[in-house]
Amino acid sequence: MWRRKGEADQVKGKQQKQEDPVRVLLIEDNVGFAYYIRDALMRKHAGQFELAEARKLATGLKILKQGSIDVMLLDLGLPDSKRVETFSAAHAASPGTPIVVLTVLDDDEVGMQAMRGGAQDYLVKNQVNEILLVRSIRYAVERARIERALHRLSARLLQLQDEERRLIARELHDTTAQTLAALSMNLSLLNQRASQMDPETRNLLSQSVTFADKCSAELRTMSYLLHPPLLDELGLTGAVREYADGFAERSGIRVDLELPPNLRRLPKETETALFRVMQESLTNIHRHSGSRTASIMFTQENSEIRLDVKDAGGGIPRKRLTETPGVESGLGVGIVGMRERLRQLGGRLEIRSSPEGTTVTAVLPRGGEKC
Ligand SMILES: Nc1ncnc2c1ncn2[C@@H]1O[C@H](COP(=O)(O)OP(=O)(O)OP(=O)(O)O)[C@@H](O)[C@H]1O
Ligand SMILES: [Mg+2]
């Protein structure tokens, strides 16, 4: 239930009000602490907040589903959910809503765990005061806003990267590759007169033919890796098949491919995202896993399409999965890029890894609607 500031406060509130009130959802079963929060937000900071309250996680999630919550204050010890699972459930129910976790003193580590899982902040109940509370809420809302802007930016960057790759691939094909083809033709004409040449010239010519062929092959591979032409023409099925064959040949890794027989064309962004995930996962298998085999499996389930790329290599070092990538750290951006691509289309990336091997799973809605 929403609790608004009292009538009497409204006149004063109007004068002070510069922004809309922040809509807070408090999920807390401790009545005394809930009272403390209500008093701090609704009386001492009248006009700045609206407050909805729930005593159980299930009730809180119902309110959350109705939308229009700016930030959640979440106690991790509720009658129907305990510890970090509480956070995971709330986060999954509304991934875009910032969460400030409330913990008790000896649960500091749980708070940190929630932060690693995506909580904006955590407050230790016995140490919280009104200033800390308000600052934490405002900070969480602002940080979530900045994160949303960053996500929009990275979506645009990935889109531009795809467009640019497509453009460069076409340019390479239409210009340099054509010139090289003309060069090869001239060289083969010259080759027809090889009998009239001295051995040294003949040798130079034959080397030049080999170089020109090698150049053509490299250019074709480069243009293909930048943007597989079959993805536009035949869609995912054709492009994946061709890519997997080429990869197996180049790397010597055996690739098993399983595609649903009735896979229809999907929206362009969905096909590109799935193709790029498969490409990056195979590259990672080749570069990092040491596996001699790889399997690619696409499955359709009702409204979702799922891709599993599996290897039997040494697994991803645990440390790598939790480190933050970036130029300074020297870590790659492959996994982060895959995750971001899928997130933008309303999907998700899951990675299971052990010393027996790694499975990268991408799940996307079939429609690929943008979130
Ligand atoms: N299939 C795998 N098997 C074992 N380790 C892996 C596998 N995939 C990824 N890794 C590990 O995870 C790290 C991060 O992978 P990621 O794709 O993000 O970056 P990268 O491959 O190092 O660089 P980039 O993709 O930016 O060229 C790798 O450096 C590697 O240590
Ligand atoms: Mg990589």
CSV table of C-alpha atoms and ligand atoms in Angstrom, one decimal:
chain,number,residue,atom,x,y,z
A,1,MET,CA,0.0,0.0,0.0
A,2,TRP,CA,1.3,3.5,-0.9
A,3,ARG,CA,1.7,5.9,2.0
A,4,ARG,CA,1.8,9.5,0.9
A,5,LYS,CA,2.8,12.4,3.0
A,6,GLY,CA,0.0,14.0,5.0
A,7,GLU,CA,-2.2,16.8,3.7
A,8,ALA,CA,-0.6,19.4,6.1
A,9,ASP,CA,2.8,18.7,4.7
A,10,GLN,CA,1.8,19.1,1.2
A,11,VAL,CA,1.9,22.8,1.0
A,12,LYS,CA,5.4,22.9,2.5
A,13,GLY,CA,6.3,19.9,0.2
A,14,LYS,CA,5.2,21.8,-2.9
A,15,GLN,CA,7.5,24.7,-2.2
A,16,GLN,CA,10.5,22.4,-1.7
A,17,LYS,CA,9.7,19.9,-4.4
A,18,GLN,CA,11.9,20.0,-7.4
A,19,GLU,CA,11.7,16.4,-8.4
A,20,ASP,CA,9.1,13.6,-8.3
A,21,PRO,CA,9.1,11.6,-5.1
A,22,VAL,CA,11.3,8.5,-5.2
A,23,ARG,CA,9.0,5.4,-5.1
A,24,VAL,CA,10.5,3.0,-2.5
A,25,LEU,CA,9.4,-0.6,-1.9
A,26,LEU,CA,10.3,-1.8,1.5
A,27,ILE,CA,10.3,-5.6,2.0
A,28,GLU,CA,10.9,-6.1,5.7
A,29,ASP,CA,9.2,-8.4,8.2
A,30,ASN,CA,10.6,-6.6,11.3
A,31,VAL,CA,7.8,-4.3,12.2
A,32,GLY,CA,10.0,-2.1,14.4
A,33,PHE,CA,12.6,-1.5,11.7
A,34,ALA,CA,9.8,-1.0,9.1
A,35,TYR,CA,8.5,1.7,11.4
A,36,TYR,CA,11.9,3.3,11.6
A,37,ILE,CA,12.2,3.5,7.8
A,38,ARG,CA,8.7,4.8,7.4
A,39,ASP,CA,9.3,7.5,10.0
A,40,ALA,CA,12.6,8.5,8.4
A,41,LEU,CA,11.3,8.6,4.8
A,42,MET,CA,7.7,9.8,5.2
A,43,ARG,CA,7.9,12.1,8.2
A,44,LYS,CA,11.4,13.4,8.3
A,45,HIS,CA,11.8,13.7,4.5
A,46,ALA,CA,8.1,14.3,3.8
A,47,GLY,CA,7.4,14.9,0.1
A,48,GLN,CA,10.6,13.3,-1.1
A,49,PHE,CA,9.5,9.7,-1.0
A,50,GLU,CA,6.5,7.4,-1.6
A,51,LEU,CA,6.6,4.1,0.2
A,52,ALA,CA,5.1,0.7,-0.4
A,53,GLU,CA,5.6,-2.0,2.2
A,54,ALA,CA,5.6,-5.8,2.2
A,55,ARG,CA,6.3,-8.2,5.1
A,56,LYS,CA,7.0,-11.2,2.8
A,57,LEU,CA,9.0,-11.6,-0.3
A,58,ALA,CA,6.0,-13.0,-2.3
A,59,THR,CA,3.9,-9.9,-1.5
A,60,GLY,CA,6.8,-7.7,-2.3
A,61,LEU,CA,7.3,-9.4,-5.7
A,62,LYS,CA,3.6,-8.9,-6.5
A,63,ILE,CA,4.0,-5.1,-5.9
A,64,LEU,CA,7.2,-5.1,-7.9
A,65,LYS,CA,5.5,-6.7,-10.9
A,66,GLN,CA,3.0,-3.9,-11.0
A,67,GLY,CA,6.0,-1.7,-12.0
A,68,SER,CA,6.5,1.9,-10.9
A,69,ILE,CA,9.0,1.1,-8.2
A,70,ASP,CA,12.2,3.2,-8.3
A,71,VAL,CA,14.2,1.4,-5.6
A,72,MET,CA,13.8,-1.6,-3.3
A,73,LEU,CA,14.9,-1.9,0.3
A,74,LEU,CA,15.2,-5.6,0.8
A,75,ASP,CA,15.7,-7.4,4.1
A,76,LEU,CA,17.4,-10.7,3.4
A,77,GLY,CA,15.8,-12.7,6.3
A,78,LEU,CA,12.1,-12.9,5.5
A,79,PRO,CA,9.5,-15.5,6.6
A,80,ASP,CA,9.4,-17.0,3.1
A,81,SER,CA,13.0,-16.5,1.9
A,82,LYS,CA,16.4,-16.4,3.5
A,83,ARG,CA,19.8,-14.9,2.8
A,84,VAL,CA,21.2,-14.3,-0.6
A,85,GLU,CA,18.4,-16.3,-2.3
A,86,THR,CA,16.1,-13.5,-1.3
A,87,PHE,CA,18.2,-11.1,-3.3
A,88,SER,CA,18.4,-13.4,-6.3
A,89,ALA,CA,14.6,-13.8,-6.5
A,90,ALA,CA,14.0,-10.1,-6.2
A,91,HIS,CA,16.7,-9.2,-8.7
A,92,ALA,CA,15.3,-11.8,-11.2
A,93,ALA,CA,11.8,-10.5,-10.8
A,94,SER,CA,12.8,-7.0,-11.9
A,95,PRO,CA,16.5,-6.9,-13.1
A,96,GLY,CA,16.3,-3.1,-13.8
A,97,THR,CA,15.1,-2.1,-10.3
A,98,PRO,CA,18.0,-1.1,-8.0
A,99,ILE,CA,18.1,-2.9,-4.7
A,100,VAL,CA,19.6,-1.8,-1.4
A,101,VAL,CA,20.0,-4.9,0.8
A,102,LEU,CA,19.3,-4.7,4.5
A,103,THR,CA,21.4,-7.0,6.6
A,104,VAL,CA,22.1,-7.6,10.3
A,105,LEU,CA,25.6,-7.1,11.7
A,106,ASP,CA,26.9,-10.7,11.4
A,107,ASP,CA,25.6,-11.0,7.9
A,108,ASP,CA,28.1,-8.6,6.4
A,109,GLU,CA,29.4,-11.2,4.0
A,110,VAL,CA,25.9,-11.9,2.7
A,111,GLY,CA,25.6,-8.2,1.9
A,112,MET,CA,28.9,-8.3,-0.1
A,113,GLN,CA,27.6,-11.4,-1.9
A,114,ALA,CA,24.5,-9.5,-2.9
A,115,MET,CA,26.6,-6.6,-4.1
A,116,ARG,CA,28.6,-9.0,-6.3
A,117,GLY,CA,25.3,-10.3,-7.7
A,118,GLY,CA,24.2,-6.8,-8.7
A,119,ALA,CA,22.8,-5.0,-5.5
A,120,GLN,CA,23.5,-1.3,-5.6
A,121,ASP,CA,24.3,-1.1,-1.9
A,122,TYR,CA,23.8,-2.7,1.5
A,123,LEU,CA,23.0,-1.3,4.8
A,124,VAL,CA,23.7,-3.0,8.1
A,125,LYS,CA,20.5,-2.4,10.2
A,126,ASN,CA,22.0,-1.7,13.5
A,127,GLN,CA,24.3,0.9,12.0
A,128,VAL,CA,21.9,2.7,9.7
A,129,ASN,CA,20.9,6.2,10.4
A,130,GLU,CA,18.6,8.5,8.5
A,131,ILE,CA,21.3,10.3,6.6
A,132,LEU,CA,22.9,7.1,5.5
A,133,LEU,CA,19.5,5.7,4.5
A,134,VAL,CA,18.5,8.6,2.3
A,135,ARG,CA,21.9,8.9,0.7
A,136,SER,CA,22.0,5.2,0.0
A,137,ILE,CA,18.5,5.3,-1.7
A,138,ARG,CA,19.3,8.4,-3.8
A,139,TYR,CA,22.7,6.9,-4.7
A,140,ALA,CA,21.1,3.6,-5.8
A,141,VAL,CA,18.5,5.4,-8.0
A,142,GLU,CA,21.2,7.6,-9.6
A,143,ARG,CA,23.6,4.7,-10.2
A,144,ALA,CA,20.8,2.6,-11.8
A,145,ARG,CA,20.0,5.6,-14.1
A,146,ILE,CA,23.7,5.8,-15.1
A,147,GLU,CA,23.9,2.1,-15.7
A,148,ARG,CA,20.8,2.2,-17.9
A,149,ALA,CA,22.5,5.0,-19.9
A,150,LEU,CA,25.6,2.9,-20.2
A,151,HIS,CA,23.7,-0.1,-21.4
A,152,ARG,CA,22.0,2.0,-24.1
A,153,LEU,CA,25.4,3.3,-25.1
A,154,SER,CA,27.0,-0.2,-25.3
A,155,ALA,CA,23.9,-1.4,-27.3
A,156,ARG,CA,24.6,1.4,-29.8
A,157,LEU,CA,28.3,0.6,-29.9
A,158,LEU,CA,27.7,-3.1,-30.6
A,159,GLN,CA,25.2,-2.1,-33.3
A,160,LEU,CA,27.7,0.2,-34.9
A,161,GLN,CA,30.4,-2.4,-34.7
A,162,ASP,CA,28.2,-4.9,-36.5
A,163,GLU,CA,27.4,-2.3,-39.2
A,164,GLU,CA,31.0,-1.3,-39.6
A,165,ARG,CA,32.1,-4.9,-39.9
A,166,ARG,CA,29.5,-5.5,-42.5
A,167,LEU,CA,30.7,-2.5,-44.4
A,168,ILE,CA,34.4,-3.4,-44.3
A,169,ALA,CA,33.6,-7.0,-45.3
A,170,ARG,CA,31.7,-5.7,-48.3
A,171,GLU,CA,34.4,-3.2,-49.2
A,172,LEU,CA,37.1,-5.8,-49.0
A,173,HIS,CA,35.1,-8.1,-51.2
A,174,ASP,CA,34.2,-5.4,-53.8
A,175,THR,CA,37.5,-3.7,-54.1
A,176,THR,CA,40.7,-5.3,-52.9
A,177,ALA,CA,39.4,-8.8,-53.6
A,178,GLN,CA,38.5,-7.8,-57.2
A,179,THR,CA,42.0,-6.2,-57.8
A,180,LEU,CA,43.6,-9.4,-56.5
A,181,ALA,CA,41.5,-11.5,-58.8
A,182,ALA,CA,42.7,-9.4,-61.7
A,183,LEU,CA,46.3,-9.8,-60.5
A,184,SER,CA,45.9,-13.5,-60.4
A,185,MET,CA,44.5,-13.6,-63.9
A,186,ASN,CA,47.5,-11.6,-65.2
A,187,LEU,CA,49.9,-13.9,-63.4
A,188,SER,CA,48.3,-17.0,-64.9
A,189,LEU,CA,48.5,-15.4,-68.4
A,190,LEU,CA,52.2,-14.8,-67.7
A,191,ASN,CA,52.5,-18.4,-66.5
A,192,GLN,CA,51.3,-19.6,-69.9
A,193,ARG,CA,54.5,-18.1,-71.3
A,194,ALA,CA,56.7,-19.6,-68.6
A,195,SER,CA,58.5,-21.9,-71.1
A,196,GLN,CA,60.0,-18.7,-72.7
A,197,MET,CA,61.5,-17.6,-69.3
A,198,ASP,CA,64.8,-18.3,-67.7
A,199,PRO,CA,64.6,-20.5,-64.5
A,200,GLU,CA,65.0,-17.6,-62.1
A,201,THR,CA,62.1,-15.5,-63.6
A,202,ARG,CA,60.0,-18.7,-63.8
A,203,ASN,CA,60.7,-19.3,-60.1
A,204,LEU,CA,59.8,-15.7,-59.2
A,205,LEU,CA,56.6,-16.0,-61.2
A,206,SER,CA,55.5,-19.2,-59.5
A,207,GLN,CA,56.2,-17.7,-56.1
A,208,SER,CA,54.1,-14.6,-57.1
A,209,VAL,CA,51.2,-16.9,-58.1
A,210,THR,CA,51.4,-18.6,-54.7
A,211,PHE,CA,51.5,-15.2,-52.8
A,212,ALA,CA,48.5,-13.9,-54.8
A,213,ASP,CA,46.5,-17.1,-54.0
A,214,LYS,CA,47.4,-16.9,-50.3
A,215,CYS,CA,46.4,-13.2,-50.2
A,216,SER,CA,43.0,-14.0,-51.8
A,217,ALA,CA,42.4,-16.8,-49.3
A,218,GLU,CA,43.4,-14.6,-46.3
A,219,LEU,CA,41.2,-11.8,-47.6
A,220,ARG,CA,38.2,-14.1,-48.0
A,221,THR,CA,38.6,-15.5,-44.5
A,222,MET,CA,39.0,-12.0,-43.0
A,223,SER,CA,35.9,-10.7,-44.9
A,224,TYR,CA,34.0,-13.8,-43.8
A,225,LEU,CA,34.9,-13.4,-40.2
A,226,LEU,CA,33.9,-9.8,-40.2
A,227,HIS,CA,30.5,-10.7,-41.5
A,228,PRO,CA,29.5,-14.0,-42.9
A,229,PRO,CA,27.5,-13.3,-46.1
A,230,LEU,CA,25.3,-16.3,-45.6
A,231,LEU,CA,23.8,-14.8,-42.4
A,232,ASP,CA,22.0,-12.3,-44.6
A,233,GLU,CA,21.1,-14.7,-47.3
A,234,LEU,CA,20.3,-18.0,-45.7
A,235,GLY,CA,19.9,-17.0,-42.1
A,236,LEU,CA,21.3,-18.7,-39.0
A,237,THR,CA,21.1,-22.3,-40.1
A,238,GLY,CA,23.2,-21.9,-43.2
A,239,ALA,CA,25.7,-19.5,-41.7
A,240,VAL,CA,26.2,-21.7,-38.6
A,241,ARG,CA,26.7,-24.8,-40.6
A,242,GLU,CA,29.2,-23.1,-42.9
A,243,TYR,CA,31.1,-21.5,-40.0
A,244,ALA,CA,31.3,-24.7,-38.0
A,245,ASP,CA,32.7,-26.6,-41.0
A,246,GLY,CA,35.3,-23.8,-41.7
A,247,PHE,CA,36.2,-23.7,-38.0
A,248,ALA,CA,36.7,-27.4,-37.7
A,249,GLU,CA,38.9,-27.4,-40.8
A,250,ARG,CA,41.0,-24.4,-39.6
A,251,SER,CA,41.4,-25.5,-36.0
A,252,GLY,CA,41.4,-29.3,-36.2
A,253,ILE,CA,38.8,-29.4,-33.5
A,254,ARG,CA,35.9,-31.8,-34.1
A,255,VAL,CA,32.6,-29.9,-34.1
A,256,ASP,CA,29.2,-31.6,-33.6
A,257,LEU,CA,26.3,-29.5,-34.7
A,258,GLU,CA,22.7,-30.0,-33.8
A,259,LEU,CA,20.1,-27.7,-35.4
A,260,PRO,CA,16.3,-28.0,-35.1
A,261,PRO,CA,14.9,-29.1,-38.5
A,262,ASN,CA,12.2,-26.5,-38.5
A,263,LEU,CA,14.2,-23.4,-37.5
A,264,ARG,CA,12.7,-20.5,-39.3
A,265,ARG,CA,14.2,-17.1,-39.9
A,266,LEU,CA,14.5,-14.9,-36.8
A,267,PRO,CA,14.8,-11.2,-36.5
A,268,LYS,CA,18.1,-9.9,-37.9
A,269,GLU,CA,19.4,-8.8,-34.4
A,270,THR,CA,18.5,-12.2,-32.9
A,271,GLU,CA,20.3,-14.1,-35.7
A,272,THR,CA,23.4,-11.8,-35.5
A,273,ALA,CA,23.5,-12.1,-31.7
A,274,LEU,CA,23.3,-15.9,-31.7
A,275,PHE,CA,25.9,-16.1,-34.5
A,276,ARG,CA,28.3,-13.9,-32.6
A,277,VAL,CA,27.9,-15.9,-29.4
A,278,MET,CA,28.6,-19.1,-31.3
A,279,GLN,CA,31.6,-17.5,-33.0
A,280,GLU,CA,33.1,-16.1,-29.8
A,281,SER,CA,32.5,-19.3,-27.9
A,282,LEU,CA,34.3,-21.4,-30.6
A,283,THR,CA,37.2,-18.9,-30.7
A,284,ASN,CA,37.5,-19.2,-26.9
A,285,ILE,CA,37.4,-23.0,-27.1
A,286,HIS,CA,40.3,-22.8,-29.7
A,287,ARG,CA,42.3,-20.2,-27.8
A,288,HIS,CA,41.8,-21.2,-24.2
A,289,SER,CA,40.2,-24.6,-23.5
A,290,GLY,CA,42.6,-27.1,-25.0
A,291,SER,CA,39.6,-29.2,-26.0
A,292,ARG,CA,39.7,-31.4,-29.0
A,293,THR,CA,36.0,-31.3,-29.4
A,294,ALA,CA,33.2,-28.8,-29.5
A,295,SER,CA,29.4,-29.2,-29.7
A,296,ILE,CA,26.9,-26.6,-30.8
A,297,MET,CA,23.2,-27.2,-30.1
A,298,PHE,CA,20.3,-25.0,-30.9
A,299,THR,CA,16.9,-25.7,-29.3
A,300,GLN,CA,13.6,-24.0,-29.6
A,301,GLU,CA,11.3,-24.0,-26.5
A,302,ASN,CA,8.0,-22.2,-26.9
A,303,SER,CA,8.9,-18.6,-27.0
A,304,GLU,CA,12.6,-19.0,-26.6
A,305,ILE,CA,15.6,-20.1,-28.6
A,306,ARG,CA,18.6,-21.5,-26.8
A,307,LEU,CA,22.2,-22.1,-27.9
A,308,ASP,CA,24.6,-24.3,-26.0
A,309,VAL,CA,28.3,-24.4,-27.0
A,310,LYS,CA,30.1,-27.0,-25.1
A,311,ASP,CA,33.7,-28.2,-24.9
A,312,ALA,CA,35.7,-30.8,-23.0
A,313,GLY,CA,38.6,-28.6,-22.1
A,314,GLY,CA,40.2,-27.5,-18.8
A,315,GLY,CA,37.5,-25.0,-17.8
A,316,ILE,CA,37.5,-21.3,-17.1
A,317,PRO,CA,39.7,-20.3,-14.1
A,318,ARG,CA,37.2,-19.2,-11.4
A,319,LYS,CA,39.1,-16.0,-10.9
A,320,ARG,CA,38.5,-15.0,-14.5
A,321,LEU,CA,34.7,-15.2,-14.2
A,322,THR,CA,34.6,-12.7,-11.3
A,323,GLU,CA,37.2,-10.3,-12.5
A,324,THR,CA,36.2,-7.0,-14.1
A,325,PRO,CA,37.4,-6.8,-17.7
A,326,GLY,CA,39.0,-3.7,-19.2
A,327,VAL,CA,42.0,-2.3,-20.9
A,328,GLU,CA,43.9,-1.9,-17.6
A,329,SER,CA,43.3,-5.4,-16.4
A,330,GLY,CA,44.3,-6.9,-19.7
A,331,LEU,CA,41.2,-9.2,-19.6
A,332,GLY,CA,39.2,-9.9,-22.7
A,333,VAL,CA,35.8,-8.6,-23.6
A,334,GLY,CA,34.4,-11.6,-25.3
A,335,ILE,CA,32.2,-12.9,-22.5
A,336,VAL,CA,31.1,-9.4,-21.4
A,337,GLY,CA,30.2,-8.6,-25.0
A,338,MET,CA,28.2,-11.8,-25.4
A,339,ARG,CA,26.3,-11.1,-22.2
A,340,GLU,CA,25.6,-7.5,-23.2
A,341,ARG,CA,24.3,-8.4,-26.7
A,342,LEU,CA,21.9,-10.9,-25.2
A,343,ARG,CA,20.8,-8.6,-22.4
A,344,GLN,CA,19.8,-6.0,-24.9
A,345,LEU,CA,17.5,-8.4,-26.7
A,346,GLY,CA,15.8,-9.5,-23.4
A,347,GLY,CA,17.9,-12.7,-23.2
A,348,ARG,CA,20.7,-14.0,-20.9
A,349,LEU,CA,24.0,-15.8,-20.9
A,350,GLU,CA,24.9,-18.6,-18.6
A,351,ILE,CA,28.3,-20.2,-18.2
A,352,ARG,CA,28.9,-23.5,-16.5
A,353,SER,CA,32.5,-24.4,-16.2
A,354,SER,CA,34.5,-27.1,-14.4
A,355,PRO,CA,37.9,-28.8,-15.0
A,356,GLU,CA,35.9,-31.2,-17.2
A,357,GLY,CA,34.8,-28.5,-19.6
A,358,THR,CA,32.7,-25.4,-20.2
A,359,THR,CA,29.2,-24.9,-21.5
A,360,VAL,CA,28.2,-21.4,-22.7
A,361,THR,CA,24.4,-21.1,-22.9
A,362,ALA,CA,22.6,-18.2,-24.7
A,363,VAL,CA,18.8,-17.8,-24.3
A,364,LEU,CA,16.8,-15.3,-26.3
A,365,PRO,CA,13.1,-14.7,-26.8
A,366,ARG,CA,12.3,-15.9,-30.4
A,367,GLY,CA,10.8,-12.5,-31.2
A,368,GLY,CA,14.0,-10.9,-30.0
A,369,GLU,CA,12.0,-7.9,-28.7
A,370,LYS,CA,14.2,-5.2,-27.3
A,371,CYS,CA,13.9,-4.6,-23.6
B,1,LIG,N1,36.0,-22.3,-23.3
B,1,LIG,C1,36.9,-21.9,-22.4
B,1,LIG,N2,37.8,-22.7,-21.7
B,1,LIG,C2,38.7,-22.3,-20.9
B,1,LIG,N3,38.8,-21.0,-20.5
B,1,LIG,C3,38.1,-20.1,-21.2
B,1,LIG,C4,37.1,-20.5,-22.1
B,1,LIG,N4,36.4,-19.4,-22.5
B,1,LIG,C5,37.0,-18.3,-21.9
B,1,LIG,N5,38.0,-18.7,-21.1
B,1,LIG,C6,38.8,-17.9,-20.1
B,1,LIG,O1,38.0,-16.8,-19.8
B,1,LIG,C7,38.7,-15.6,-20.2
B,1,LIG,C8,37.8,-14.5,-20.7
B,1,LIG,O2,37.3,-14.8,-22.0
B,1,LIG,P1,36.9,-13.7,-23.0
B,1,LIG,O3,36.3,-14.3,-24.2
B,1,LIG,O4,36.0,-12.7,-22.2
B,1,LIG,O5,38.3,-12.9,-23.3
B,1,LIG,P2,39.5,-13.4,-24.2
B,1,LIG,O6,39.1,-14.5,-25.0
B,1,LIG,O7,40.7,-13.5,-23.3
B,1,LIG,O8,39.7,-12.1,-25.1
B,1,LIG,P3,38.8,-11.5,-26.3
B,1,LIG,O9,37.6,-12.4,-26.4
B,1,LIG,O10,38.5,-10.1,-25.9
B,1,LIG,O11,39.6,-11.6,-27.5
B,1,LIG,C9,39.8,-16.0,-21.2
B,1,LIG,O12,40.9,-15.2,-21.2
B,1,LIG,C10,40.1,-17.4,-20.7
B,1,LIG,O13,41.0,-17.4,-19.6
B,2,MG,MG,37.3,-14.4,-26.2
